Coordinates of C-alpha atoms and ligand atoms in Angstrom, one line a residue:
X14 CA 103.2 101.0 116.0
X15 CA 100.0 99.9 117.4
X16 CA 97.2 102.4 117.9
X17 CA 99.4 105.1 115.8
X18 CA 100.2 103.0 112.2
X19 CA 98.4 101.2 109.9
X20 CA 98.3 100.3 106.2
X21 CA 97.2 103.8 105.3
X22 CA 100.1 105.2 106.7
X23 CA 102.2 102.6 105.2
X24 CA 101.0 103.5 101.5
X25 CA 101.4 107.2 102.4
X26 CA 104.9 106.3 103.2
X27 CA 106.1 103.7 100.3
X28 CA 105.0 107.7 98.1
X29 CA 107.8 108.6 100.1
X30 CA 110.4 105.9 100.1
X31 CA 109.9 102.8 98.0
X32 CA 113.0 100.9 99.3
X33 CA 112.6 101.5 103.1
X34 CA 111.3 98.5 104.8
X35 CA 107.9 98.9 106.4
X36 CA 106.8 96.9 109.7
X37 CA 103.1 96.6 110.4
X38 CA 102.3 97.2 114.1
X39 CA 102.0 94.5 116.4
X40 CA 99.1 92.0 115.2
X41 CA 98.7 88.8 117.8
X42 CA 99.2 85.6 116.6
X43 CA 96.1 83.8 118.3
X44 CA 93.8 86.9 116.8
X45 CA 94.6 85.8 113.2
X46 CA 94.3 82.6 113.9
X47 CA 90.6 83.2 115.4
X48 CA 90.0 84.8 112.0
X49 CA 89.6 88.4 111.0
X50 CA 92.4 87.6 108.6
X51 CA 91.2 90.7 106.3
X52 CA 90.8 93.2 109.0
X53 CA 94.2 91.9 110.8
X54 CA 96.6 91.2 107.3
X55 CA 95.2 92.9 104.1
X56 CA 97.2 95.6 102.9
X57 CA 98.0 97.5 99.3
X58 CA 100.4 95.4 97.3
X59 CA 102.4 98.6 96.8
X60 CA 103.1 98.8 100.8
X61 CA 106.0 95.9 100.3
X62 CA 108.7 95.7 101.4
X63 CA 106.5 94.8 104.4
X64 CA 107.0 92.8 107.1
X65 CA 104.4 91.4 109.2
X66 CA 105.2 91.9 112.8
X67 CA 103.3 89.2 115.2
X68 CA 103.2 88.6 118.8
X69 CA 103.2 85.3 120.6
X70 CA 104.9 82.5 123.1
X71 CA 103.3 79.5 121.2
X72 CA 105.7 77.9 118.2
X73 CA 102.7 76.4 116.9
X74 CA 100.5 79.1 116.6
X75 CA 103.2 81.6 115.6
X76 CA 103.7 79.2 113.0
X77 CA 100.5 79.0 111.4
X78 CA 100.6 83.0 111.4
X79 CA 102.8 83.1 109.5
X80 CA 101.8 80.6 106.9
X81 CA 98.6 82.4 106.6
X82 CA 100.2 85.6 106.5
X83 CA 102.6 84.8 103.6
X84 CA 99.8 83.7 101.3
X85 CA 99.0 87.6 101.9
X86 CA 102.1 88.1 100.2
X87 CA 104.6 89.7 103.1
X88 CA 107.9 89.4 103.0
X89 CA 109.0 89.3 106.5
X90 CA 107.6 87.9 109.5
X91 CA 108.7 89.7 112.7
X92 CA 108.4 88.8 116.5
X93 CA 108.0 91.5 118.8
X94 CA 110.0 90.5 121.8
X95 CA 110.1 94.1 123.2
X96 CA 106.4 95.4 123.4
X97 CA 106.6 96.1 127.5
X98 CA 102.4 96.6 128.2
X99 CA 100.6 95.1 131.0
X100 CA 98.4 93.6 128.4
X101 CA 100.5 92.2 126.5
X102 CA 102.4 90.8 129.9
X103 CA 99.6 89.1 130.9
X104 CA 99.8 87.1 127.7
X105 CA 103.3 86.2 128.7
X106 CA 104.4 87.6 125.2
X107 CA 106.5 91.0 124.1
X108 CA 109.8 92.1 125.9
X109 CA 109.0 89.0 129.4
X110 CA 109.9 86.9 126.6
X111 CA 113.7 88.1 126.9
X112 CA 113.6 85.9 130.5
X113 CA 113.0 83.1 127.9
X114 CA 115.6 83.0 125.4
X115 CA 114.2 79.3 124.7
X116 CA 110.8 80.1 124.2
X117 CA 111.8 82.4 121.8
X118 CA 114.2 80.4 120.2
X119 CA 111.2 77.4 119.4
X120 CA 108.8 80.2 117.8
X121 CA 111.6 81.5 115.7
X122 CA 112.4 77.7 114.6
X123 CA 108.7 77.2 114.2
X124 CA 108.5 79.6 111.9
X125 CA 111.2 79.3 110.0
X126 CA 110.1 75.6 109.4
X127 CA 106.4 76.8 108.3
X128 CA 107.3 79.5 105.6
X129 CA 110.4 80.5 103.5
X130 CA 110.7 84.2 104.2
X131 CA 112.8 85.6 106.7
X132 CA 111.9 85.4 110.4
X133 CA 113.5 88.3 112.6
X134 CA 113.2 89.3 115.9
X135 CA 112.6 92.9 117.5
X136 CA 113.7 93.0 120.9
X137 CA 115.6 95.0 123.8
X138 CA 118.9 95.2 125.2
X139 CA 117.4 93.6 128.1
X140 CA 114.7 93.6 130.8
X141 CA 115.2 94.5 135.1
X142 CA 117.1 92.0 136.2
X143 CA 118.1 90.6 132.9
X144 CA 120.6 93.8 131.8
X145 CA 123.7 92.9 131.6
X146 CA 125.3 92.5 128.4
X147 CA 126.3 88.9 129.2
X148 CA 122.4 88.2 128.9
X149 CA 122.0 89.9 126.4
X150 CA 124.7 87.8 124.4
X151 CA 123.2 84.9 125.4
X152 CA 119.7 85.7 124.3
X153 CA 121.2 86.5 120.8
X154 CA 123.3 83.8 120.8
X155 CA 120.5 80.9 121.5
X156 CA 117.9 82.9 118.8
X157 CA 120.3 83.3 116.2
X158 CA 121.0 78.9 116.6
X159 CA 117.2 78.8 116.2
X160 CA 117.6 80.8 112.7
X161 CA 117.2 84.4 112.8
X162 CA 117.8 86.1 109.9
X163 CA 118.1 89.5 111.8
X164 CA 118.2 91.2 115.1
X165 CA 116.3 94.5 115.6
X166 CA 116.9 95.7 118.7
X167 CA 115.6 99.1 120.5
X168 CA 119.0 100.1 122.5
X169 CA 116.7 100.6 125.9
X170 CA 116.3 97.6 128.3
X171 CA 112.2 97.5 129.3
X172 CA 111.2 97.7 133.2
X173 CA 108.2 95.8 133.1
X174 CA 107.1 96.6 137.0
X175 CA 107.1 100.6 137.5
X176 CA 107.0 102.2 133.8
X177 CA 104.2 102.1 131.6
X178 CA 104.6 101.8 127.7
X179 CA 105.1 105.3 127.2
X180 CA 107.8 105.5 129.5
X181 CA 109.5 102.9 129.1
X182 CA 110.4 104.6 125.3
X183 CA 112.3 107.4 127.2
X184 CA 113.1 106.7 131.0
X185 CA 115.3 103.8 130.3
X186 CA 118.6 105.3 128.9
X187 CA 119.6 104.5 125.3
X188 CA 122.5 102.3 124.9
X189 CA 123.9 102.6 121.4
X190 CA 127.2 100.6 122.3
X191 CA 125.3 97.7 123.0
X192 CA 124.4 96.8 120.0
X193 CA 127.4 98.5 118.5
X194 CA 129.0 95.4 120.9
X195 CA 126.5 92.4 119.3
X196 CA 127.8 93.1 115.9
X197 CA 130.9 93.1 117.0
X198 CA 130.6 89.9 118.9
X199 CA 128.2 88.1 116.3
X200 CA 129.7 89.5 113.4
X201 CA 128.0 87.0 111.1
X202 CA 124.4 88.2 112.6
X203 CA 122.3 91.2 111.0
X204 CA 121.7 94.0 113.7
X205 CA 119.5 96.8 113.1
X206 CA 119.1 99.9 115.7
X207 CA 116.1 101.4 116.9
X208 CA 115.8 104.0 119.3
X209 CA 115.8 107.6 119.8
X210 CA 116.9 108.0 115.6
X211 CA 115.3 111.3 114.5
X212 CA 117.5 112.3 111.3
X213 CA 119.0 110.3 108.2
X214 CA 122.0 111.7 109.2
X215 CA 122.1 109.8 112.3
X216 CA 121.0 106.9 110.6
X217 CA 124.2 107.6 108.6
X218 CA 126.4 107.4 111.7
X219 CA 124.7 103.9 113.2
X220 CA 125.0 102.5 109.8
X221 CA 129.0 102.8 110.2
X222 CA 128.5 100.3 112.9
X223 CA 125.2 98.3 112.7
X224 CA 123.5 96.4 109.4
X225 CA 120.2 98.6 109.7
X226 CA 118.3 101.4 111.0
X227 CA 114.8 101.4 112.5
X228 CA 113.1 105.0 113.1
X229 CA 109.7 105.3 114.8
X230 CA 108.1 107.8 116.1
X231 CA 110.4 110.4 113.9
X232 CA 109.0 108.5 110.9
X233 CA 105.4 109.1 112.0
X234 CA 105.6 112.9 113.2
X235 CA 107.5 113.8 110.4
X236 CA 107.5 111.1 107.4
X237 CA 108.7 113.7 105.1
X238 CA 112.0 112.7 106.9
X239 CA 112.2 109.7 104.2
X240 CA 112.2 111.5 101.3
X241 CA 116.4 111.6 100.9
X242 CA 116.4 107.8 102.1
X243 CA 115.9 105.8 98.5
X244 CA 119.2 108.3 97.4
X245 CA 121.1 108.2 100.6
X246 CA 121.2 104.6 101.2
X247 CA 119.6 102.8 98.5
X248 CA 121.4 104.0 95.7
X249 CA 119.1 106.2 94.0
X250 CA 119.9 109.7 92.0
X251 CA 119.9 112.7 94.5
X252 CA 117.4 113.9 92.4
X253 CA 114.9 111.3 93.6
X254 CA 113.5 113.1 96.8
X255 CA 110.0 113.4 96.1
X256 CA 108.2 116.8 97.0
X257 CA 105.3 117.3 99.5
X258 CA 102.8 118.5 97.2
X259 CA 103.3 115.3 94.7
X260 CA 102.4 113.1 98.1
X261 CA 99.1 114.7 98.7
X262 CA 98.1 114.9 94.9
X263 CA 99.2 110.6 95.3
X264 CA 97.1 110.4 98.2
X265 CA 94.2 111.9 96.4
X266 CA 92.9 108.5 93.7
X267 CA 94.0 106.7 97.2
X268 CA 92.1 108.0 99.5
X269 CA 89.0 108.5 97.4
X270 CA 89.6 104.4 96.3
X271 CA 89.0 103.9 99.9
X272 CA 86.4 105.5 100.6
X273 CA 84.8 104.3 97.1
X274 CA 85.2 100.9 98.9
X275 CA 83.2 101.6 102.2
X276 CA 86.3 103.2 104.3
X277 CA 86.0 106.5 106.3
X278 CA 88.5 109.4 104.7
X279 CA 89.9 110.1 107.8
X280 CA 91.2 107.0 108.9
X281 CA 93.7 107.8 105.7
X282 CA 93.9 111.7 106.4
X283 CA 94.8 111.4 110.0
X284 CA 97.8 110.3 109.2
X285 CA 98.8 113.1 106.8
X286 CA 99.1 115.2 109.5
X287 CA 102.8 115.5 109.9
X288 CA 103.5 116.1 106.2
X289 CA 104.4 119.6 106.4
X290 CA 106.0 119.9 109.5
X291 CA 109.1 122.3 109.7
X292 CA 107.3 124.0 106.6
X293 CA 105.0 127.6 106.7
X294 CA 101.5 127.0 107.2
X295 CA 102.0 123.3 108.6
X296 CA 99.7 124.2 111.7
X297 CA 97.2 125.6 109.2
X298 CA 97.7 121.8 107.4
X299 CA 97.2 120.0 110.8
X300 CA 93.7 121.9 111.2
X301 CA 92.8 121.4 108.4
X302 CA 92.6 117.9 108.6
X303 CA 91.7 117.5 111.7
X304 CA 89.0 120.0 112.1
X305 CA 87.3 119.7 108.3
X306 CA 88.7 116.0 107.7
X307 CA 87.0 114.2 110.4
X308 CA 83.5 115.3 109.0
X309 CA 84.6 115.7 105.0
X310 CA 82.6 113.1 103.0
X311 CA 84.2 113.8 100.0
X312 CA 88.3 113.5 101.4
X313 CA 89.9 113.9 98.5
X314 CA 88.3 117.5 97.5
X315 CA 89.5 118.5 101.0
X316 CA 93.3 117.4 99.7
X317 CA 92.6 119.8 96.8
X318 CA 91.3 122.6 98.4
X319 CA 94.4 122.3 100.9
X320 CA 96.9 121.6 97.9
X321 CA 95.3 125.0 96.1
X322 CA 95.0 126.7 98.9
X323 CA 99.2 126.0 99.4
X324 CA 100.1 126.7 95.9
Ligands
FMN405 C1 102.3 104.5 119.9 C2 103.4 103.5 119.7 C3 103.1 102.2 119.4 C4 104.2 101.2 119.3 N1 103.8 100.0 118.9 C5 104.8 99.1 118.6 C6 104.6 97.8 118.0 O1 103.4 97.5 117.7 N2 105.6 97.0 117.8 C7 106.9 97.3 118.1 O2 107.8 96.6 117.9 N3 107.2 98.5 118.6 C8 106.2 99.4 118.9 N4 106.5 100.6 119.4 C9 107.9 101.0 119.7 C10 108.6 101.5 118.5 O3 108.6 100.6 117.4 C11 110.1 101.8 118.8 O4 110.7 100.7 119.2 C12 110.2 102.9 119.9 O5 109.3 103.9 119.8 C13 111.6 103.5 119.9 O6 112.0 103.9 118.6 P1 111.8 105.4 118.1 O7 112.5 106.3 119.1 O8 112.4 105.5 116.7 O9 110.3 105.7 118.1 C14 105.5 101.6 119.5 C15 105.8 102.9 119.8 C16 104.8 103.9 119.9 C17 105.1 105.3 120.2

């Protein structure tokens, strides 16, 4: 999720869950291929699974992306066919691209011919104009020809003229059954449901009809939510669920890597936020780290202190 995660938040999660898939946020295509390829790509090997998700209208560019990024070692390259902001509308990428089934058919075929890993596709149920489920189908139906290993698809169709970004995550009703409906038409296809998904047990429920869940902003307000996933659905023991504590005292050597390599502490503490949520004392966690983290120079004595301080 751009401007929320980031590798740091990915490493924190893989403590969490280390089968879940991760997705990076958004990175554009043309960016990486201007260089920056450190700043834009690197990330801990212990992050993967990890797809790379890029953004994009050119095949050819989109195809030297992702050659470059799977010499960094990801294992999925992603489009984002659903990102709705101005910005991004102006580059005639994100969810506009679901008025060009085509286009999006010759960058998935691009890259698919320019590296060996999967190439999926994130995208809506549909844009204004574009929402009935016959378009829909057909923008599946022309992709998938093109090689798609999967289809992720956030149930909400984007209205790219009145809603901004924000609001076109929750005005925009959610329509489960329509991607319920794809798998049941493309039966051979992968579909995997994003949207509105706040518990595991939910997940449960979409999983009876779909191939996979994506969860969002659940995942980053409360990323404890993960910690039944490896047993639930990846056929770990029950015991597996790791404990909050045993995150922070992991974050600790990471965190104080990073900042033994020239990083601030806070661009990994920020994210640690959330980890107590639902729990006593979580507000006193959240200030915490965001009153004392922002100025700590020495991060991981802060984590101490707090994990002391909890015990
Ligand atoms: C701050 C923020 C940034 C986002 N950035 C991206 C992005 O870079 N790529 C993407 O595919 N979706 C992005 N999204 C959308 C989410 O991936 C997801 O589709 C949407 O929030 C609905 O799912 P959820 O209810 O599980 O959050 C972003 C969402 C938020 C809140």
């Amino acid at each position: 999720m751009v401007d929320r995660t980031d590798r740091h938040f990915r490493s924190l999660m893989r403590l969490i869950t280390r089968h879940t898939l991760l997705y990076s946020e958004m990175v554009v295509a043309r960016a990486i291929l201007r260089g920056d390829h450190q700043r834009l790509l690197a990330f801990d090997p212990n992050e993967r699974p990890l797809a790379l998700q890029l953004a994009g209208d050119e095949p050819g560019a989109l195809a030297e992306a992702a050659r470059i990024a799977a010499d960094y070692g990801y294992d999925e390259i992603n489009l984002n066919v659903g990102c709705p902001s101005p910005r991004v509308q102006r580059g005639r990428f994100g969810a506009c691209l679901m008025a060009e089934p085509q286009t999006v058919a010759d960058c998935v075929a691009a890259m698919r011919a320019a590296v060996t890993l999967p190439v999926t596709v994130k995208h809506r149920i549909g844009i204004e104009g574009r929402e009935q489920f016959a378009d829909l189908a057909e923008f599946v139906e022309i992709v998938a020809l093109a090689g798609c290993d999967r289809f992720v698809v956030h149930a909400r169709i984007a209205v790219l003229g009145g809603l901004n970004p924000k609001q076109n995550r929750s005005v925009p009703p959610l329509r489960y059954d329509d991607v319920y409906a794809l798998k049941r038409h493309f039966g051979d296809a992968l579909f995997e449901i994003n949207g509105g998904i706040a518990t595991l047990d939910q997940a449960a429920v979409h999983l009876k009809r779909v191939d996979g869940v994506m969860i969002g902003r659940a995942a980053y307000d409360d990323p404890m939510l993960f910690a039944a996933a490896d047993a639930r659905f990846f056929g770990g023991a029950a015991g597996d669920g790791v404990d909050r504590i045993a995150v922070v005292e992991a974050m600790v050597p990471y965190v104080e890597r990073w900042v033994a390599a020239g990083g601030q502490g806070y661009q990994v503490l920020r994210h640690m936020q959330g980890l107590f949520n639902g729990m006593p004392g979580a507000r006193r966690w959240r200030r915490m780290l965001s009153v004392d983290g922002p100025r700590s120079e020495e991060p991981g004595r802060l984590l101490r202190a707090a994990i002391a301080e909890r015990r």
